[in-house]
Amino acid sequence: MSDLEAHRQEVRAWLEENCPPEMRQPVRDEADVCWGGREVKFKNEAQRQWLERCAAKGYTVPDWPKEYGGAGMSPAEAKVWREELARINARPPLSSFGIWMLGPALLKFGTEEQKRHYLNQIARGEIRWCQGYSEPGSGSDLVSLQTFGEDKGDHWVVNGQKIWTSYADKADWIFCLVRTDKANKYQGISFLLFDMKSPGVSTKPIKLISGNSPFCETFFDNVEVPKDQIVGELNRGWDVAKYLLGHEREMISGAGGGDRTSAIGAAMKRLAGELDPILRAELALFDVDALAYSAMGEKFLDEVKVGKGHPAQPNMMKYAGTELNKRRHELVMAAGGSAALEWDSEASDGGSKARNWLRTKANSIEGGTSEVMLNVVAKRILELPGVS
Ligand SMILES: Cc1cc2nc3c(=O)[nH]c(=O)nc-3n(C[C@H](O)[C@H](O)[C@H](O)COP(=O)(O)OP(=O)(O)OC[C@H]3O[C@@H](n4cnc5c(N)ncnc54)[C@H](O)[C@@H]3O)c2cc1C
């Protein structure tokens, strides 16, 4: 038996014993997602057990080094772990901006002390993070951000406003882009970490078209941030920010698996006889594109793992994955007919189809818009002239 096969058997046996049956069901609503954090409220005992058991083995972040809370798996072993989770339809034990975004940036840019401190907390789901990038005048043109950190010797005093900060009202800490030099656009930004309970931090929720309110305006009024809470060098936070955005785009693209971009034909099979032939043809076409996307994702991830990834690949995946997810939900709505538009009824599970469909409209905006992704693909992959 190969080492990888032995690893698969070990993982399979562990999952059999440790993944509670309730955690082998599709995620139906927000309460099914475990975000961790200081004020975590588990939906049930199974959700708590699943997180604790995985965290104890380093399985919330299987490919991070053991000293930072991971399981030290190689890329191939981590792939086997994901495949075995998918085989039993297991939910992720922990969903976290710390895992998807901040963690990779800390692994690359953090000091040894920061890695040991923050990464272990992230792996155990103890701290919930939010992302303070966008500002009212700075979204696609992020580098124009104005939130300012004034140097006060052993700390900065931060003033300004962020917007669209996902879960800012529920997060414990923020990773935040702050201007620390007004004279230099790109080399005048620093990447700071601070507690959302710091005096001077406040949030105001904003409602989405889906009726939910997952993000906020975030205000900083003379917030004191100690100097050791900077990641990377002073005024070189843009390098950290860009690196993190690559991971964010990869995560939003769904390239690592999950049902965002998976085929839907099988799920629609029981309706197939009732569906209009044109819709059935569209479903089939979608499934072909979804399979092609998933193969492209596997290829890109493998290339990244062996150091051959093109730096603009996450932009391409983000564009393709989010447009695919929007198409997926359009088809679900079309197949569901007028009943799918129900908003509040019990029969419609609180309007889950319609709300999920409306939520996908934001997929091609969050983490960088589709137009901006296409600009990057045109410039950096296709090398077309005249693209700014
Ligand atoms: C659900 C959701 C969650 C989010 N969560 C967070 C978060 O947690 N933290 C955070 O910091 N931000 C977050 N954002 C903000 C997100 O990153 C920005 O919305 C995004 O970068 C676009 O910026 P903007 O909204 O300012 O739009 P703008 O940049 O003003 O763009 C407006 C329109 O102009 C187009 N456009 C802009 N520039 C160009 C160009 N050069 N070429 C062609 N077209 C262009 C855009 O494509 C878009 O259609 C979130 C957004 C959403 C929708």
Coordinates of C-alpha atoms and ligand atoms in Angstrom, one line a residue:
M1 CA 0.0 0.0 0.0
S2 CA 1.4 3.4 -0.9
D3 CA 1.9 6.1 1.8
L4 CA -0.9 8.1 0.3
E5 CA -3.3 5.2 0.4
A6 CA -2.3 4.4 4.0
H7 CA -3.0 8.1 4.8
R8 CA -6.4 7.8 3.1
Q9 CA -7.3 4.7 5.2
E10 CA -6.2 6.5 8.4
V11 CA -8.3 9.6 7.6
R12 CA -11.3 7.5 6.6
A13 CA -11.2 5.6 9.8
W14 CA -10.8 8.7 11.9
L15 CA -13.7 10.4 10.1
E16 CA -15.9 7.3 10.6
E17 CA -15.3 7.5 14.3
N18 CA -15.2 11.3 14.8
C19 CA -17.5 13.1 12.4
P20 CA -21.0 13.2 14.0
P21 CA -23.9 12.2 11.7
E22 CA -25.4 15.7 12.0
M23 CA -22.3 17.1 10.4
R24 CA -22.7 15.0 7.3
Q25 CA -25.6 17.0 6.1
P26 CA -25.6 19.8 3.5
V27 CA -25.4 23.3 5.0
R28 CA -28.9 24.7 4.9
D29 CA -28.6 28.1 6.6
E30 CA -26.1 30.4 8.3
A31 CA -26.6 28.6 11.7
D32 CA -25.2 25.5 10.1
V33 CA -21.9 27.3 9.5
C34 CA -19.4 27.4 12.4
W35 CA -17.4 30.6 12.4
G36 CA -15.9 30.2 15.9
G37 CA -14.8 33.3 17.8
R38 CA -14.9 34.5 21.4
E39 CA -18.7 34.6 21.4
V40 CA -19.3 31.4 19.4
K41 CA -22.8 30.0 19.7
F42 CA -22.9 26.4 18.6
K43 CA -26.1 25.3 16.9
N44 CA -25.9 22.0 18.6
E45 CA -23.5 19.7 20.5
A46 CA -22.5 17.9 17.3
Q47 CA -21.2 21.2 15.8
R48 CA -19.1 21.9 18.9
Q49 CA -17.7 18.3 19.0
W50 CA -16.8 18.4 15.3
L51 CA -14.8 21.6 15.7
E52 CA -13.1 20.5 18.9
R53 CA -12.1 17.1 17.5
C54 CA -10.8 18.5 14.3
A55 CA -8.9 21.3 16.0
A56 CA -7.2 18.9 18.4
K57 CA -5.8 17.0 15.4
G58 CA -4.9 20.1 13.4
Y59 CA -7.6 19.2 10.8
T60 CA -9.2 22.6 10.7
V61 CA -6.0 23.7 8.8
P62 CA -4.6 20.3 7.6
D63 CA -1.7 21.7 5.5
W64 CA -0.4 24.3 8.1
P65 CA 2.6 23.3 10.1
K66 CA 2.0 21.5 13.4
E67 CA 3.6 24.2 15.5
Y68 CA 1.0 26.7 14.2
G69 CA -2.0 24.5 14.9
G70 CA -2.1 22.5 11.6
A71 CA -1.7 18.8 10.9
G72 CA 1.5 19.3 8.7
M73 CA -0.1 17.5 5.7
S74 CA 1.6 17.6 2.4
P75 CA -0.5 19.1 -0.5
A76 CA -1.3 15.6 -1.7
E77 CA -2.3 14.5 1.8
A78 CA -4.5 17.6 2.2
K79 CA -6.2 16.8 -1.1
V80 CA -7.0 13.3 0.2
W81 CA -8.4 14.9 3.4
R82 CA -10.7 17.1 1.3
E83 CA -11.7 14.2 -0.9
E84 CA -12.6 12.1 2.2
L85 CA -14.6 14.9 3.7
A86 CA -16.5 15.3 0.4
R87 CA -17.1 11.5 0.2
I88 CA -19.2 11.6 3.4
N89 CA -20.6 15.0 2.7
A90 CA -19.0 16.4 5.8
R91 CA -19.3 20.1 6.6
P92 CA -16.2 22.1 7.1
P93 CA -15.5 22.1 10.9
L94 CA -14.7 25.8 10.8
S95 CA -15.3 28.6 8.4
S96 CA -13.0 31.5 8.9
F97 CA -11.5 34.6 7.3
G98 CA -8.5 33.7 9.5
I99 CA -8.0 30.4 7.7
W100 CA -8.8 31.6 4.2
M101 CA -7.2 35.0 4.2
L102 CA -5.1 36.1 7.2
G103 CA -3.5 32.8 7.9
P104 CA -1.7 32.5 4.5
A105 CA -0.6 36.1 4.8
L106 CA 0.8 35.5 8.3
L107 CA 2.6 32.3 7.1
K108 CA 4.4 34.4 4.5
F109 CA 4.9 37.8 6.2
G110 CA 4.4 37.3 10.0
T111 CA 7.2 37.2 12.6
E112 CA 7.7 33.8 14.3
E113 CA 6.0 35.2 17.4
Q114 CA 3.0 36.4 15.4
K115 CA 2.7 33.0 13.7
R116 CA 2.7 31.1 16.9
H117 CA 0.3 33.4 18.6
Y118 CA -2.3 34.2 15.9
L119 CA -2.2 31.0 13.7
N120 CA -2.8 28.7 16.7
Q121 CA -5.8 30.9 17.7
I122 CA -7.1 30.8 14.2
A123 CA -6.7 27.0 13.9
R124 CA -8.7 26.5 17.1
G125 CA -11.4 28.9 16.0
E126 CA -10.9 31.1 19.1
I127 CA -10.8 34.4 17.3
R128 CA -13.2 35.5 14.5
W129 CA -11.6 37.9 12.1
C130 CA -13.0 40.5 9.7
Q131 CA -11.3 42.3 6.8
G132 CA -10.9 46.1 6.8
Y133 CA -9.9 46.9 3.2
S134 CA -12.7 48.8 1.3
E135 CA -13.6 52.4 2.1
P136 CA -16.4 54.6 0.8
G137 CA -14.2 56.1 -1.9
S138 CA -11.8 53.1 -2.3
G139 CA -13.1 49.7 -3.6
S140 CA -11.7 48.7 -6.9
D141 CA -9.2 51.5 -6.5
L142 CA -8.2 50.2 -3.1
V143 CA -4.8 51.8 -3.0
S144 CA -6.5 55.3 -2.7
L145 CA -7.6 54.4 0.9
Q146 CA -7.5 57.2 3.4
T147 CA -7.9 55.6 6.9
F148 CA -4.9 57.1 8.6
G149 CA -2.6 55.8 11.4
E150 CA -0.7 58.6 13.1
D151 CA 2.6 57.5 14.6
K152 CA 2.7 58.1 18.4
G153 CA 5.9 56.4 19.3
D154 CA 4.9 53.0 20.7
H155 CA 1.5 52.9 19.0
W156 CA -0.5 54.4 16.1
V157 CA -3.7 56.3 16.5
V158 CA -6.1 55.2 13.7
N159 CA -8.9 57.4 12.3
G160 CA -11.2 56.7 9.3
Q161 CA -13.9 54.6 7.9
K162 CA -14.2 51.2 6.2
I163 CA -17.3 49.9 4.4
W164 CA -18.7 46.5 3.4
T165 CA -16.8 44.9 6.3
S166 CA -18.3 41.4 6.3
Y167 CA -19.4 40.4 9.8
A168 CA -17.6 43.3 11.4
D169 CA -20.3 43.4 14.1
K170 CA -19.6 39.7 15.0
A171 CA -15.8 39.7 14.6
D172 CA -13.3 39.8 17.5
W173 CA -10.4 41.2 15.6
I174 CA -9.8 43.0 12.2
F175 CA -6.9 42.9 9.7
C176 CA -6.9 46.4 8.4
L177 CA -5.2 48.5 5.7
V178 CA -4.1 51.8 7.2
R179 CA -2.3 54.7 5.5
T180 CA 0.9 55.4 7.5
D181 CA 2.5 57.8 4.9
K182 CA 0.4 60.3 3.0
A183 CA 3.1 61.1 0.6
N184 CA 3.5 57.6 -0.9
K185 CA 0.5 56.0 -2.6
Y186 CA 1.6 52.3 -2.8
Q187 CA 4.4 52.4 -0.3
G188 CA 2.5 54.3 2.3
I189 CA 0.1 51.7 3.6
S190 CA 0.6 49.3 6.6
F191 CA -1.2 46.1 7.4
L192 CA -2.4 46.3 11.1
L193 CA -4.2 43.8 13.4
F194 CA -6.4 45.0 16.2
D195 CA -9.2 44.1 18.6
M196 CA -12.7 45.2 17.5
K197 CA -13.3 45.9 21.2
S198 CA -10.6 48.6 21.2
P199 CA -12.0 51.9 22.4
G200 CA -13.1 54.0 19.3
V201 CA -14.2 51.1 17.1
S202 CA -17.8 51.0 16.1
T203 CA -19.9 49.3 13.5
K204 CA -23.2 49.9 11.7
P205 CA -24.9 47.0 9.8
I206 CA -25.9 47.4 6.2
K207 CA -28.7 45.3 4.6
L208 CA -28.2 43.2 1.5
I209 CA -30.8 42.6 -1.2
S210 CA -31.3 39.1 0.2
G211 CA -32.7 40.6 3.4
N212 CA -29.7 39.5 5.5
S213 CA -27.2 41.9 7.0
P214 CA -23.8 40.3 6.8
F215 CA -21.7 43.4 6.5
C216 CA -21.2 46.8 8.1
E217 CA -19.8 50.3 7.9
T218 CA -16.9 50.3 10.4
F219 CA -15.7 53.5 12.1
F220 CA -12.3 54.2 13.8
D221 CA -12.2 57.2 16.1
N222 CA -8.8 57.6 17.7
V223 CA -8.2 53.8 18.0
E224 CA -4.8 53.0 19.6
V225 CA -2.9 50.1 17.9
P226 CA 0.3 48.9 19.5
K227 CA 3.4 48.9 17.2
D228 CA 3.9 45.1 17.4
Q229 CA 0.5 44.5 15.7
I230 CA 1.8 45.3 12.3
V231 CA 2.3 42.5 9.8
G232 CA 5.2 42.9 7.4
E233 CA 7.2 46.1 7.2
L234 CA 6.0 49.7 7.9
N235 CA 4.5 51.2 4.7
R236 CA 4.8 47.9 2.8
G237 CA 1.3 46.6 3.7
W238 CA 0.3 46.7 0.1
D239 CA 2.4 43.6 -0.6
V240 CA 0.7 41.8 2.2
A241 CA -2.7 43.0 1.0
K242 CA -2.2 41.8 -2.5
Y243 CA -1.0 38.4 -1.4
L244 CA -4.0 38.0 0.9
L245 CA -6.3 39.0 -2.0
G246 CA -5.0 36.1 -4.1
H247 CA -6.1 33.7 -1.3
E248 CA -9.4 35.5 -0.9
R249 CA -10.2 35.3 -4.6
E250 CA -9.3 31.6 -4.7
M251 CA -11.7 31.1 -1.7
I252 CA -14.5 33.0 -3.3
S253 CA -14.0 31.2 -6.6
G254 CA -14.9 27.9 -5.0
A255 CA -12.0 26.3 -6.8
G256 CA -11.1 24.2 -3.7
G257 CA -14.3 22.3 -4.0
G258 CA -17.7 22.6 -2.4
D259 CA -21.1 22.9 -4.0
R260 CA -20.8 26.4 -5.3
T261 CA -19.6 25.3 -8.6
S262 CA -20.5 21.6 -8.6
A263 CA -22.8 20.0 -11.2
I264 CA -26.6 20.3 -10.6
G265 CA -28.1 17.9 -13.1
A266 CA -28.2 15.0 -10.6
A267 CA -30.0 17.2 -8.0
M268 CA -32.6 18.2 -10.7
K269 CA -33.1 14.6 -11.9
R270 CA -36.3 14.1 -10.0
L271 CA -37.8 17.2 -11.7
A272 CA -36.4 16.3 -15.1
G273 CA -39.6 15.0 -16.5
E274 CA -41.5 18.2 -15.6
L275 CA -38.9 20.6 -16.9
D276 CA -39.0 22.4 -20.2
P277 CA -36.6 20.8 -22.7
I278 CA -34.7 24.1 -23.2
L279 CA -34.2 24.4 -19.5
R280 CA -33.0 20.8 -19.4
A281 CA -30.5 21.6 -22.2
E282 CA -29.3 24.6 -20.1
L283 CA -28.8 22.4 -17.1
A284 CA -26.8 19.9 -19.1
L285 CA -24.6 22.8 -20.5
F286 CA -24.1 24.1 -17.0
D287 CA -23.0 20.7 -15.7
V288 CA -20.4 20.4 -18.6
D289 CA -19.1 23.9 -17.7
A290 CA -19.1 23.0 -14.0
L291 CA -17.0 19.9 -14.6
A292 CA -14.6 21.8 -16.8
Y293 CA -14.3 24.5 -14.1
S294 CA -13.6 21.9 -11.5
A295 CA -10.9 20.3 -13.7
M296 CA -9.4 23.7 -14.3
G297 CA -9.4 24.4 -10.5
E298 CA -7.6 21.1 -9.8
K299 CA -5.0 21.9 -12.4
F300 CA -4.4 25.4 -11.0
L301 CA -4.2 24.2 -7.4
D302 CA -1.7 21.5 -8.4
E303 CA 0.4 24.1 -10.3
V304 CA 0.4 26.4 -7.3
K305 CA 1.5 23.6 -5.0
V306 CA 4.6 22.9 -7.1
G307 CA 5.4 26.6 -7.4
K308 CA 4.3 26.9 -11.1
G309 CA 1.1 28.9 -10.6
H310 CA 0.6 32.1 -12.6
P311 CA 0.1 35.0 -10.1
A312 CA -3.0 36.1 -12.0
Q313 CA -4.7 32.6 -11.8
P314 CA -6.8 33.5 -8.7
N315 CA -8.3 36.4 -10.7
M316 CA -9.3 34.1 -13.6
M317 CA -10.7 31.5 -11.2
K318 CA -12.6 34.2 -9.3
Y319 CA -14.2 35.5 -12.4
A320 CA -15.1 32.1 -13.8
G321 CA -16.2 30.6 -10.5
T322 CA -18.5 33.5 -9.4
E323 CA -20.1 33.8 -12.8
L324 CA -20.8 30.1 -12.8
N325 CA -22.3 30.3 -9.3
K326 CA -24.6 33.1 -10.4
R327 CA -25.7 30.9 -13.4
R328 CA -26.2 28.0 -11.1
H329 CA -28.7 29.9 -8.9
E330 CA -30.5 31.4 -12.0
L331 CA -31.1 27.8 -13.1
V332 CA -32.3 26.7 -9.7
M333 CA -34.8 29.6 -9.7
A334 CA -35.9 28.8 -13.3
A335 CA -36.4 25.2 -12.4
G336 CA -38.3 26.1 -9.2
G337 CA -40.9 28.2 -11.0
S338 CA -43.0 30.8 -9.2
A339 CA -42.7 28.7 -5.9
A340 CA -39.0 29.5 -5.8
L341 CA -39.8 33.2 -5.4
E342 CA -41.6 32.6 -2.1
W343 CA -39.9 34.7 0.6
D344 CA -41.1 33.8 4.0
S345 CA -43.1 30.6 4.0
E346 CA -42.2 27.5 5.9
A347 CA -42.6 25.4 2.7
S348 CA -39.9 27.5 1.0
D349 CA -37.6 27.1 4.1
G350 CA -37.8 30.8 4.8
G351 CA -37.3 31.7 1.1
S352 CA -33.9 30.0 1.0
K353 CA -33.9 29.6 -2.8
A354 CA -34.7 33.2 -3.5
R355 CA -32.4 34.6 -0.8
N356 CA -29.5 32.4 -1.9
W357 CA -30.1 33.5 -5.5
L358 CA -30.0 37.1 -4.6
R359 CA -26.9 36.6 -2.4
T360 CA -25.0 35.3 -5.5
K361 CA -25.4 38.8 -7.1
A362 CA -22.7 39.9 -4.7
N363 CA -20.3 37.1 -5.7
S364 CA -19.0 39.0 -8.7
I365 CA -18.5 42.2 -6.6
E366 CA -16.9 41.0 -3.3
G367 CA -13.2 40.4 -3.4
G368 CA -12.9 42.4 -6.6
T369 CA -15.5 42.8 -9.3
S370 CA -15.7 40.7 -12.5
E371 CA -14.8 43.7 -14.6
V372 CA -11.6 44.2 -12.6
M373 CA -10.8 40.5 -12.8
L374 CA -11.2 40.6 -16.5
N375 CA -8.8 43.6 -16.7
V376 CA -6.2 41.6 -14.8
V377 CA -6.7 38.6 -17.0
A378 CA -6.4 40.8 -20.1
K379 CA -3.3 42.5 -18.9
R380 CA -1.4 39.8 -17.1
I381 CA -2.4 36.5 -18.7
L382 CA -3.3 37.6 -22.3
E383 CA -0.9 40.5 -22.2
L384 CA -3.2 42.7 -24.2
P385 CA -2.0 46.3 -24.7
G386 CA -3.8 49.4 -23.4
V387 CA -5.5 47.9 -20.3
S388 CA -5.0 50.0 -17.2
Ligands
LIG1 C1 -21.0 40.7 -0.1 C2 -19.8 41.6 0.0 C3 -18.9 41.4 1.0 C4 -17.8 42.3 1.1 N1 -17.0 42.1 2.1 C5 -15.9 42.9 2.3 C6 -15.1 42.8 3.4 O1 -15.3 42.0 4.3 N2 -14.1 43.7 3.6 C7 -13.8 44.7 2.7 O2 -12.9 45.4 2.8 N3 -14.6 44.8 1.5 C8 -15.6 44.0 1.3 N4 -16.5 44.1 0.3 C9 -16.2 45.2 -0.7 C10 -15.7 44.8 -2.1 O3 -14.4 44.4 -2.0 C11 -15.9 45.9 -3.0 O4 -17.3 46.1 -3.1 C12 -15.3 45.7 -4.4 O5 -13.9 45.7 -4.3 C13 -15.8 46.8 -5.4 O6 -15.6 48.1 -4.9 P1 -16.7 49.1 -4.8 O7 -17.9 48.5 -4.2 O8 -16.2 50.4 -4.2 O9 -17.1 49.4 -6.4 P2 -16.4 50.4 -7.4 O10 -14.9 50.1 -7.3 O11 -16.9 51.7 -7.2 O12 -16.9 49.8 -8.8 C14 -18.2 50.2 -9.3 C15 -18.3 49.6 -10.7 O13 -17.3 50.1 -11.6 C16 -16.6 49.1 -12.1 N5 -15.1 49.4 -12.2 C17 -14.4 50.0 -11.3 N6 -13.1 50.1 -11.7 C18 -13.1 49.6 -13.0 C19 -12.0 49.5 -13.9 N7 -10.8 49.9 -13.7 N8 -12.3 48.9 -15.1 C20 -13.6 48.4 -15.4 N9 -14.7 48.6 -14.5 C21 -14.4 49.1 -13.3 C22 -16.8 47.9 -11.2 O14 -16.6 46.7 -11.9 C23 -18.2 48.1 -10.7 O15 -19.1 47.6 -11.7 C24 -17.6 43.3 0.1 C25 -18.5 43.4 -0.9 C26 -19.6 42.6 -1.0 C27 -20.6 42.9 -2.1

